[in-house]
PDB file of N, CA, C and O in Angstrom:
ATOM      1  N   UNK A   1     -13.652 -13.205  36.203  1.00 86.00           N
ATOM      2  CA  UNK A   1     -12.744 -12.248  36.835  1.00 86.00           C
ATOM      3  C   UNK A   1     -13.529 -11.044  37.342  1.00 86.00           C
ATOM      4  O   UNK A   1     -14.405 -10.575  36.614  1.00 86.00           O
ATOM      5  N   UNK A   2     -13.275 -10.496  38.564  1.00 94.00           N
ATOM      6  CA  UNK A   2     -13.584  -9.275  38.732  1.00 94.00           C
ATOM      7  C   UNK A   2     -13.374  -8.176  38.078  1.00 94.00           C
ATOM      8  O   UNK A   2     -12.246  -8.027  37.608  1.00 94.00           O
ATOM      9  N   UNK A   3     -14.439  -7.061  37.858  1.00 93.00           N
ATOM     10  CA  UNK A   3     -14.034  -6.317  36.834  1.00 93.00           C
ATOM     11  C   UNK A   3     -12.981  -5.236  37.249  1.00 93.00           C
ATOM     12  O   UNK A   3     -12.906  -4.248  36.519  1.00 93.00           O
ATOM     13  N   UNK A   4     -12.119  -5.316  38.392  1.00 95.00           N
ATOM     14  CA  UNK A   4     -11.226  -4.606  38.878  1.00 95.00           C
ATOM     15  C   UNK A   4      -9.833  -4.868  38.446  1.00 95.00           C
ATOM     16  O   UNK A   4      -8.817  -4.174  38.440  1.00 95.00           O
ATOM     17  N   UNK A   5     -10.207  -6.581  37.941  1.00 96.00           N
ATOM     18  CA  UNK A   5      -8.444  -7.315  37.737  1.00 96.00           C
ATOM     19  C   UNK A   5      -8.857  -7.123  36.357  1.00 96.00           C
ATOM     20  O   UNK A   5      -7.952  -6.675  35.654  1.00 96.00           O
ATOM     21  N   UNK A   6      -9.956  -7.330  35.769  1.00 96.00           N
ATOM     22  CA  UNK A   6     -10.148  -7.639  34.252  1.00 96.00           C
ATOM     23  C   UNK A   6      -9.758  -5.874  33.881  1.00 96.00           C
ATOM     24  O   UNK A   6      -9.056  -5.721  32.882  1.00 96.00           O
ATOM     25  N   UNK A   7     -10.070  -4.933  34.437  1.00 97.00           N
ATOM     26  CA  UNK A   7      -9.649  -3.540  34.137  1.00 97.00           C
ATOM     27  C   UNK A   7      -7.919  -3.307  33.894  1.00 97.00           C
ATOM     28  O   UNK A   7      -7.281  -2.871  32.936  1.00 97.00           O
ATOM     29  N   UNK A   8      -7.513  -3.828  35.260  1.00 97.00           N
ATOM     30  CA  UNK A   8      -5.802  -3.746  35.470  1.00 97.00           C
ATOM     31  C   UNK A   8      -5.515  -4.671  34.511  1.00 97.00           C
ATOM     32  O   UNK A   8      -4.284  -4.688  34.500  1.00 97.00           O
ATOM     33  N   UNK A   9      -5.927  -5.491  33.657  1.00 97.00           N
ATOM     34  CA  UNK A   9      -5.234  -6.233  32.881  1.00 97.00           C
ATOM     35  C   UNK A   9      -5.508  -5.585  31.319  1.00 97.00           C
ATOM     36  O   UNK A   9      -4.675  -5.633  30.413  1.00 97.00           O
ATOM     37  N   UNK A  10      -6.602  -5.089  31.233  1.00 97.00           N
ATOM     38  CA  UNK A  10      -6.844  -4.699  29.830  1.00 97.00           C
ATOM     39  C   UNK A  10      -5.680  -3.469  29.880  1.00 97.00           C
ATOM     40  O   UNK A  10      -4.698  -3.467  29.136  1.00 97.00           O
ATOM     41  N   UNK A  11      -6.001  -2.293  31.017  1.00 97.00           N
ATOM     42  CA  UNK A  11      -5.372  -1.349  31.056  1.00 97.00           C
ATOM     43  C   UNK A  11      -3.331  -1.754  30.795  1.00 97.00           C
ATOM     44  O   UNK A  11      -2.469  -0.888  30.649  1.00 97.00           O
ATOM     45  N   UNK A  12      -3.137  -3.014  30.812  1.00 98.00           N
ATOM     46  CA  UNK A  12      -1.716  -3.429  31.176  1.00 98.00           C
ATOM     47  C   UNK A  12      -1.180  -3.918  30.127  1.00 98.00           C
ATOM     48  O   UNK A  12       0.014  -3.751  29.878  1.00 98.00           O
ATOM     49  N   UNK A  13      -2.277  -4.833  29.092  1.00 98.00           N
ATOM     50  CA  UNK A  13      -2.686  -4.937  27.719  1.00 98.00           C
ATOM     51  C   UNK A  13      -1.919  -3.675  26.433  1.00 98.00           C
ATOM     52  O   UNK A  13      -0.978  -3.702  25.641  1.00 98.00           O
ATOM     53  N   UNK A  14      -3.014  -2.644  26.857  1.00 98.00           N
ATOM     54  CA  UNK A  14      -3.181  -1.217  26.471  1.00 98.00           C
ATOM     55  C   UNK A  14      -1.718  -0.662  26.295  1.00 98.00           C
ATOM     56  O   UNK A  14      -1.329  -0.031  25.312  1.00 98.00           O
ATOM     57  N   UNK A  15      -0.902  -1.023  27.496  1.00 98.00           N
ATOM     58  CA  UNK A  15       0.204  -0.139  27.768  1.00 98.00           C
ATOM     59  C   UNK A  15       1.126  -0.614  27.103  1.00 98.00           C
ATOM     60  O   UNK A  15       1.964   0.164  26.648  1.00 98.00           O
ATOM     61  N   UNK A  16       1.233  -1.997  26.863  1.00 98.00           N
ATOM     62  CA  UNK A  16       2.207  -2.664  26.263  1.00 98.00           C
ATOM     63  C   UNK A  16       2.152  -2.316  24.430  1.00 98.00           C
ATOM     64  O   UNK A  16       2.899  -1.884  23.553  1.00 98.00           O
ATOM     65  N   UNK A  17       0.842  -2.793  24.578  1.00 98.00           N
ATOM     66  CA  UNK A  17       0.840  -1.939  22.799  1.00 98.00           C
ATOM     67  C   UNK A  17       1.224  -0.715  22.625  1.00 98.00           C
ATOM     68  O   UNK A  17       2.060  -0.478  21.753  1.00 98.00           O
ATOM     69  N   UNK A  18       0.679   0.338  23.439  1.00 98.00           N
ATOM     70  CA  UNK A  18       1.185   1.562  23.386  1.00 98.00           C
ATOM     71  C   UNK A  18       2.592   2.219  23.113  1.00 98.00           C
ATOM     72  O   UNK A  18       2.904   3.138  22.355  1.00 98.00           O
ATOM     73  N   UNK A  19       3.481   1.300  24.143  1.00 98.00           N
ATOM     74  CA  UNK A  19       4.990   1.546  24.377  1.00 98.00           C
ATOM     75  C   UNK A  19       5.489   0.522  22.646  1.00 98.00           C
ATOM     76  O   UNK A  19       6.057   0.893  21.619  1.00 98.00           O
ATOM     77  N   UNK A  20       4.994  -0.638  23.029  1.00 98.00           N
ATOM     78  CA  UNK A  20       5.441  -1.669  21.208  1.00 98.00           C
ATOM     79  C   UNK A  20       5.184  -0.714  20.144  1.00 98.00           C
ATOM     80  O   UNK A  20       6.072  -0.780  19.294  1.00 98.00           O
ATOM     81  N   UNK A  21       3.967   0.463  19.788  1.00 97.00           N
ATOM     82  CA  UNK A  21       3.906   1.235  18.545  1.00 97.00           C
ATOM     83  C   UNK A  21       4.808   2.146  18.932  1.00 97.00           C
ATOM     84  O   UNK A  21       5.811   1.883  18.268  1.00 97.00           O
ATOM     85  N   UNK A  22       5.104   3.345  19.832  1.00 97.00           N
ATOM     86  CA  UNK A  22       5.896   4.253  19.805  1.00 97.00           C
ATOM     87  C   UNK A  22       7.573   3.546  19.958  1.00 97.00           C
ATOM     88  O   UNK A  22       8.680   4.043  19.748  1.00 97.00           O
ATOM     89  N   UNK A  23       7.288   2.645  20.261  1.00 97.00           N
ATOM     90  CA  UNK A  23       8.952   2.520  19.560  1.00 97.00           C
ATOM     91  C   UNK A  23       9.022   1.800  18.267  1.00 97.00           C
ATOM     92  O   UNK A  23      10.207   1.486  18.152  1.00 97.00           O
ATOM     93  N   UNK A  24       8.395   1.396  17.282  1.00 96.00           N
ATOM     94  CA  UNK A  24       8.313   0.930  16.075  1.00 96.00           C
ATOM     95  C   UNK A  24       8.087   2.051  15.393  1.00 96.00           C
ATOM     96  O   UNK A  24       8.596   2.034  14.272  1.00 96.00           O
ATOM     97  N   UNK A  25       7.333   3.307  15.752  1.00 95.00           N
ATOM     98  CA  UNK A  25       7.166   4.608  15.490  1.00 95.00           C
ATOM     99  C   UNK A  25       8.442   5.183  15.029  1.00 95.00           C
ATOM    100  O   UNK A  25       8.950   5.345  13.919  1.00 95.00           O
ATOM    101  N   UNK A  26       8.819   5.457  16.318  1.00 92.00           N
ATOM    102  CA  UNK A  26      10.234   5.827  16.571  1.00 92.00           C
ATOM    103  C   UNK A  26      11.626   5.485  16.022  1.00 92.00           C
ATOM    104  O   UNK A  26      12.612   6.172  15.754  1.00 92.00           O
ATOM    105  N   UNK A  27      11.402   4.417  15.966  1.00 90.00           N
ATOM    106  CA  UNK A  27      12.626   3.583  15.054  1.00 90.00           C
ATOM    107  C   UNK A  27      12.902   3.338  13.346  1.00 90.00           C
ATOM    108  O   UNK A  27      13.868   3.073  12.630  1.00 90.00           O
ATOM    109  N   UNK A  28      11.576   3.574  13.192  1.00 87.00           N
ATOM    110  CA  UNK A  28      11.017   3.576  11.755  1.00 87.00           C
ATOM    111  C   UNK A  28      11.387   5.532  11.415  1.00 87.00           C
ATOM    112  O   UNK A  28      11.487   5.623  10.192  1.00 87.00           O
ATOM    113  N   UNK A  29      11.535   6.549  11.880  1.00 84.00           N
ATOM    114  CA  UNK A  29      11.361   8.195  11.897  1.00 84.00           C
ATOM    115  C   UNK A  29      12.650   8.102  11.433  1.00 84.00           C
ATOM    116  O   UNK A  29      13.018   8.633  10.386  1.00 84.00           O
ATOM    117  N   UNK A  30      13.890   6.966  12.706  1.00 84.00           N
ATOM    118  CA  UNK A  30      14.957   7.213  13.038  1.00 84.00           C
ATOM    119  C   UNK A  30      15.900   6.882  12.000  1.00 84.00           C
ATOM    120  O   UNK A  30      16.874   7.597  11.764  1.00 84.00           O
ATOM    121  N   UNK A  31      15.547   5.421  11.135  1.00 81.00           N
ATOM    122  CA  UNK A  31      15.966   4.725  10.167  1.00 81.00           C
ATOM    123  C   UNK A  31      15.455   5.363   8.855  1.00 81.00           C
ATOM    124  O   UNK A  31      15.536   4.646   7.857  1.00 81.00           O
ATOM    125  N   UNK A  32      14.762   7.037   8.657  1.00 78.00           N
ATOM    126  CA  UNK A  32      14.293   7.262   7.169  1.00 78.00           C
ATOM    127  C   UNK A  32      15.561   8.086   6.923  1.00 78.00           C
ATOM    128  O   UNK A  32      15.882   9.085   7.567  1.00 78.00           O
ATOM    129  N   UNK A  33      16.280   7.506   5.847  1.00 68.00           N
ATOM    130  CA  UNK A  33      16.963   8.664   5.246  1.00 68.00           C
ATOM    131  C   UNK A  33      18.614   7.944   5.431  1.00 68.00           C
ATOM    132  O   UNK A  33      19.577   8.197   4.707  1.00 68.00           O
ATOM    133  N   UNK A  34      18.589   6.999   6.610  1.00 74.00           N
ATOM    134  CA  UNK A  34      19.809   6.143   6.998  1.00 74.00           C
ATOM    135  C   UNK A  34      20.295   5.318   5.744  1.00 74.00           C
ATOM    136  O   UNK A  34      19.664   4.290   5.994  1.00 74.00           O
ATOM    137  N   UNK A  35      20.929   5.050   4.642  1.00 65.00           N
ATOM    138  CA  UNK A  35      21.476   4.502   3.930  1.00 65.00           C
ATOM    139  C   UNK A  35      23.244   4.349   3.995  1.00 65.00           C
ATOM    140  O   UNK A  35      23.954   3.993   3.055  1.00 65.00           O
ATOM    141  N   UNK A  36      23.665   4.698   5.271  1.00 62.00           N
ATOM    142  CA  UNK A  36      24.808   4.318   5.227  1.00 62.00           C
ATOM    143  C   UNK A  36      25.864   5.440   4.146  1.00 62.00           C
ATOM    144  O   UNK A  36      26.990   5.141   3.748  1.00 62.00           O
ATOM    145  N   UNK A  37      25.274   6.487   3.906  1.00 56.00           N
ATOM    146  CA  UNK A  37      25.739   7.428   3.080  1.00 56.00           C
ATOM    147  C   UNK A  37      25.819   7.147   1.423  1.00 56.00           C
ATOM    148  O   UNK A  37      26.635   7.859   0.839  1.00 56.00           O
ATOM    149  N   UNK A  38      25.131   6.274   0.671  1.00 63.00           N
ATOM    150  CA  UNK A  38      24.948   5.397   0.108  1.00 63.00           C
ATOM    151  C   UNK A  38      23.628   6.579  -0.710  1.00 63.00           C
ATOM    152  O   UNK A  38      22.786   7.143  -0.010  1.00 63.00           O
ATOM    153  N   UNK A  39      23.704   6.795  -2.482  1.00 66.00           N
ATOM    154  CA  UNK A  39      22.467   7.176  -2.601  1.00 66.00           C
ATOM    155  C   UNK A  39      22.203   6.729  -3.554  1.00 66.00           C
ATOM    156  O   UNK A  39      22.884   6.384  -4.519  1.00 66.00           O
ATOM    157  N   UNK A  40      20.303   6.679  -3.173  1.00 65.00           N
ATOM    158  CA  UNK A  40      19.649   5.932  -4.415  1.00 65.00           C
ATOM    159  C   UNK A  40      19.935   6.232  -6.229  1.00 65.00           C
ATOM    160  O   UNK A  40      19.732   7.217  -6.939  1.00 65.00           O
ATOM    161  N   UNK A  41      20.281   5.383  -6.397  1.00 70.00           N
ATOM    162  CA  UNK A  41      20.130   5.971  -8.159  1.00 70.00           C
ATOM    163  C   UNK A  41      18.996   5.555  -9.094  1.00 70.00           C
ATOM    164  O   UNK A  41      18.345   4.510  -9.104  1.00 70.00           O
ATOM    165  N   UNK A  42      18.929   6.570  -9.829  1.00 73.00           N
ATOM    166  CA  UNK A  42      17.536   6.131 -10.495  1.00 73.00           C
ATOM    167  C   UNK A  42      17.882   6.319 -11.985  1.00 73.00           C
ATOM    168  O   UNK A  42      18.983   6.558 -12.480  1.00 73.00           O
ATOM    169  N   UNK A  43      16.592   6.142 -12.633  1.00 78.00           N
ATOM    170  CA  UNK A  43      16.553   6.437 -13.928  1.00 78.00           C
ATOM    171  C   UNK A  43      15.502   6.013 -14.838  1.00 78.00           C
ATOM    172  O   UNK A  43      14.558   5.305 -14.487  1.00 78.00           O
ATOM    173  N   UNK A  44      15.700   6.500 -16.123  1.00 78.00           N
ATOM    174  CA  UNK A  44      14.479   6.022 -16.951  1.00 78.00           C
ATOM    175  C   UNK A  44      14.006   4.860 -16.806  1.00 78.00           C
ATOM    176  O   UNK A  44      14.746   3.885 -16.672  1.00 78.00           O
ATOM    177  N   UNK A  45      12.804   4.784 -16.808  1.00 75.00           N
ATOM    178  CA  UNK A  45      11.838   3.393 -16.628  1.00 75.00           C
ATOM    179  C   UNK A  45      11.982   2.698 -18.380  1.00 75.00           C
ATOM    180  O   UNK A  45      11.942   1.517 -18.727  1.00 75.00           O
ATOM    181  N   UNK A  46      12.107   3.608 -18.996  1.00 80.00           N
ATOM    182  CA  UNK A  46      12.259   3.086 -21.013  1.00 80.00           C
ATOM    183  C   UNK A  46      10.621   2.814 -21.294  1.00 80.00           C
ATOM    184  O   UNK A  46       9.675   3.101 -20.561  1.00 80.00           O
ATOM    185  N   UNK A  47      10.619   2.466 -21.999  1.00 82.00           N
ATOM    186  CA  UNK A  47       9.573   2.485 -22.873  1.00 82.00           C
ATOM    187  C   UNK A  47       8.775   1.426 -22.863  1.00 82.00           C
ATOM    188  O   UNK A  47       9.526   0.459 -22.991  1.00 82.00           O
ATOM    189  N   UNK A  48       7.423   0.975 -22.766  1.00 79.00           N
ATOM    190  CA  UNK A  48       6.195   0.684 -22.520  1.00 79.00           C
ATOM    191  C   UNK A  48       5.477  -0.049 -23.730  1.00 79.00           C
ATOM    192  O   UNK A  48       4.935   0.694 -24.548  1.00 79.00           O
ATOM    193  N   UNK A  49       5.418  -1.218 -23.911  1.00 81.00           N
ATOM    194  CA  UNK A  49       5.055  -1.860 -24.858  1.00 81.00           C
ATOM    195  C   UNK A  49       3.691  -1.799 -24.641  1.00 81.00           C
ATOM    196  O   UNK A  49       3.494  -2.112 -23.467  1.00 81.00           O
ATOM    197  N   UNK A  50       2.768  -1.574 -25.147  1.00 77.00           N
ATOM    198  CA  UNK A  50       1.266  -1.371 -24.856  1.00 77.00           C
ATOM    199  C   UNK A  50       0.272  -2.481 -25.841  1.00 77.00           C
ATOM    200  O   UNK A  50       0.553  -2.725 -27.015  1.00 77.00           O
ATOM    201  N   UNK A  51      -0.537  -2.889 -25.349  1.00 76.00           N
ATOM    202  CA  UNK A  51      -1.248  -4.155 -26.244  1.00 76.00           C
ATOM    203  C   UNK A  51      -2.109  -3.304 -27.445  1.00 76.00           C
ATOM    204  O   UNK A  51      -2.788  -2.281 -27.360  1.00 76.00           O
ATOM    205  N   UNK A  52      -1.853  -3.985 -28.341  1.00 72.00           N
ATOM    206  CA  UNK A  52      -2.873  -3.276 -29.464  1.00 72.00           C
ATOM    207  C   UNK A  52      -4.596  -3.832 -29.705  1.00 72.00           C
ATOM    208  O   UNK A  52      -4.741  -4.836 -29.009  1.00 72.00           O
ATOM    209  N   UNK A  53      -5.537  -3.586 -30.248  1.00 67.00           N
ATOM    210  CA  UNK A  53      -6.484  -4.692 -29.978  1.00 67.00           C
ATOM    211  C   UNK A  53      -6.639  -5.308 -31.080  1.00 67.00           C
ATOM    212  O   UNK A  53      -6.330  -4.681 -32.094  1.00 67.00           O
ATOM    213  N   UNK A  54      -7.057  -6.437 -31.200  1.00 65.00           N
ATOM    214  CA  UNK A  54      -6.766  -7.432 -32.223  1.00 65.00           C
ATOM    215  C   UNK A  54      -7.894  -7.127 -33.354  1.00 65.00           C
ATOM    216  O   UNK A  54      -9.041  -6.789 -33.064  1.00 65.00           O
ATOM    217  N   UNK A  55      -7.514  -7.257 -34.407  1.00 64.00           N
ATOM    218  CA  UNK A  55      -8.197  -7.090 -35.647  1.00 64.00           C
ATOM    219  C   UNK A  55      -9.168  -8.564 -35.463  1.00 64.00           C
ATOM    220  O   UNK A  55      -8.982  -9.718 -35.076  1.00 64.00           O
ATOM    221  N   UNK A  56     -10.224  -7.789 -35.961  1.00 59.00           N
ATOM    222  CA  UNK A  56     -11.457  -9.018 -36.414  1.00 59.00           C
ATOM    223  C   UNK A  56     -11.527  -9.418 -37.536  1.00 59.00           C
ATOM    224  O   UNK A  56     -11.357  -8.413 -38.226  1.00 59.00           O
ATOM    225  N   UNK A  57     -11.683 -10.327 -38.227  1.00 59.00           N
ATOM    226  CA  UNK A  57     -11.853 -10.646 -39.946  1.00 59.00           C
ATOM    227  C   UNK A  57     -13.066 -10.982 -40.137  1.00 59.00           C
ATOM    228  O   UNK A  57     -13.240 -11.488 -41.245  1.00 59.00           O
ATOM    229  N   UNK A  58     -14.685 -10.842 -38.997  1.00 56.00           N
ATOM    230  CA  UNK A  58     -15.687 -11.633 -39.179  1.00 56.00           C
ATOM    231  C   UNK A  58     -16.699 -10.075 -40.007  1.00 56.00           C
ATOM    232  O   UNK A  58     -17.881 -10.021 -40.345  1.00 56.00           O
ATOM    233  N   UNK A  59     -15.804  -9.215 -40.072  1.00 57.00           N
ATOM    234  CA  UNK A  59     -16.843  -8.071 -40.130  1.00 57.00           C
ATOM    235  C   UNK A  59     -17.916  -8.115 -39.226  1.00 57.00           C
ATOM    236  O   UNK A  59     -19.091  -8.338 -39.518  1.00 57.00           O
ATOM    237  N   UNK A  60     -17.479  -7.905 -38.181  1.00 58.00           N
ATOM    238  CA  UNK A  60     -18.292  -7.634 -37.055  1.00 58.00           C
ATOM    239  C   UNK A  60     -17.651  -6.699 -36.287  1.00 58.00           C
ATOM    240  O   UNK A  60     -16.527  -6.943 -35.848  1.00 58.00           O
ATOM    241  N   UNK A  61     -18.362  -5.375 -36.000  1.00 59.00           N
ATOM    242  CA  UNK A  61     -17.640  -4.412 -35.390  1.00 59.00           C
ATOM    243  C   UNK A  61     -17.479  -4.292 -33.946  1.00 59.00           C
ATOM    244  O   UNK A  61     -18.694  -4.094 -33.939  1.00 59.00           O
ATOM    245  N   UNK A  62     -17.129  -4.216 -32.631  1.00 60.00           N
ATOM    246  CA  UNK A  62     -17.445  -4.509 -31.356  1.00 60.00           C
ATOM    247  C   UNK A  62     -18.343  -3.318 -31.046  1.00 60.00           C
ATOM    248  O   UNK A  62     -17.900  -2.277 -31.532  1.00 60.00           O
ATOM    249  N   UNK A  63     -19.272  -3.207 -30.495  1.00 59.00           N
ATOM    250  CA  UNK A  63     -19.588  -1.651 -29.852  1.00 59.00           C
ATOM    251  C   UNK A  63     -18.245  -0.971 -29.029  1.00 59.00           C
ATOM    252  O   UNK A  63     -17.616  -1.724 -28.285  1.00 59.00           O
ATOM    253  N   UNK A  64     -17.876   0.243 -29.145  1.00 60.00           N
ATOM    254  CA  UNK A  64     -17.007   1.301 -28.308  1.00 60.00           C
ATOM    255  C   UNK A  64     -18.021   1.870 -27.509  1.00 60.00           C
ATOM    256  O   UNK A  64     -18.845   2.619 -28.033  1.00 60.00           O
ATOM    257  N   UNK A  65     -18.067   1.581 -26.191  1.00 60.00           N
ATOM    258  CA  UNK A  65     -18.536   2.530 -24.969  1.00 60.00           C
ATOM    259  C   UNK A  65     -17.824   3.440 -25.192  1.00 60.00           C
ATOM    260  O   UNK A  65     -16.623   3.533 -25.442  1.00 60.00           O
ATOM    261  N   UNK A  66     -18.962   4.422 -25.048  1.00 58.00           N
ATOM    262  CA  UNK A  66     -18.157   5.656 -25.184  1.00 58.00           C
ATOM    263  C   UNK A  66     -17.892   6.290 -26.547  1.00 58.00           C
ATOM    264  O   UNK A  66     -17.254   7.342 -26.530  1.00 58.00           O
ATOM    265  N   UNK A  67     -18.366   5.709 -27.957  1.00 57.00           N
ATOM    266  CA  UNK A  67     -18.049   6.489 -29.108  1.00 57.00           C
ATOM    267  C   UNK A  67     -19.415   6.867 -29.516  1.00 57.00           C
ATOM    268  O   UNK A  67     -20.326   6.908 -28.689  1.00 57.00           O
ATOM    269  N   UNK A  68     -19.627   7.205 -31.041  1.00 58.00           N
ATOM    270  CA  UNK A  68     -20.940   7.222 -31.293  1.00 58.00           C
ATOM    271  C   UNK A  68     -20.671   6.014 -32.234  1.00 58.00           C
ATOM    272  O   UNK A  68     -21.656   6.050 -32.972  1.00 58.00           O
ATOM    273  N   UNK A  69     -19.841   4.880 -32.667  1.00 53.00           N
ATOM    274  CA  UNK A  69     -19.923   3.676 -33.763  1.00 53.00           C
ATOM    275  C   UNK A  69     -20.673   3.026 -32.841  1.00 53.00           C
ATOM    276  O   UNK A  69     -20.730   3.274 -31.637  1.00 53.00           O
ATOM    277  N   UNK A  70     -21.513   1.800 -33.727  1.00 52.00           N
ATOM    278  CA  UNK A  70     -22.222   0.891 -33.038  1.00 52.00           C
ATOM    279  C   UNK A  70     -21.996  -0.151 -33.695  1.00 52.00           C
ATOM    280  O   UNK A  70     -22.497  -1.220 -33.348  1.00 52.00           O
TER     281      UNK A  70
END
């Protein structure tokens, strides 16, 4: 292609994306906050079961990065 048509086409490329983000932009600005009058409810998340670390019976201690036990 000549680089005159290959220009008008990238440039035509360009424009189409351009106009496709500002209205996905736009529509996305337009739709924050739209719930139909409708509001979120929230609340406590509760409580967090956390893993403990497992006891050894070999008498073998693990090293702690980070303590002074070895």
């Amino acid at each position: 292609l000549p680089p005159k048509t290959r220009r008008r086409i990238v440039l035509a490329m360009l424009a189409a994306f351009a106009v496709l983000a500002l209205y996905t932009f736009g529509r996305a600005v337009y739709d924050i906050g739209r719930n139909d009058g409708s509001h979120m409810e929230t609340g406590h998340a509760g409580r967090v079961e956390l893993p403990t670390p497992a006891e050894t019976g070999n008498h073998l201690t693990p090293y702690l990065y980070g303590t002074d036990k070895e």
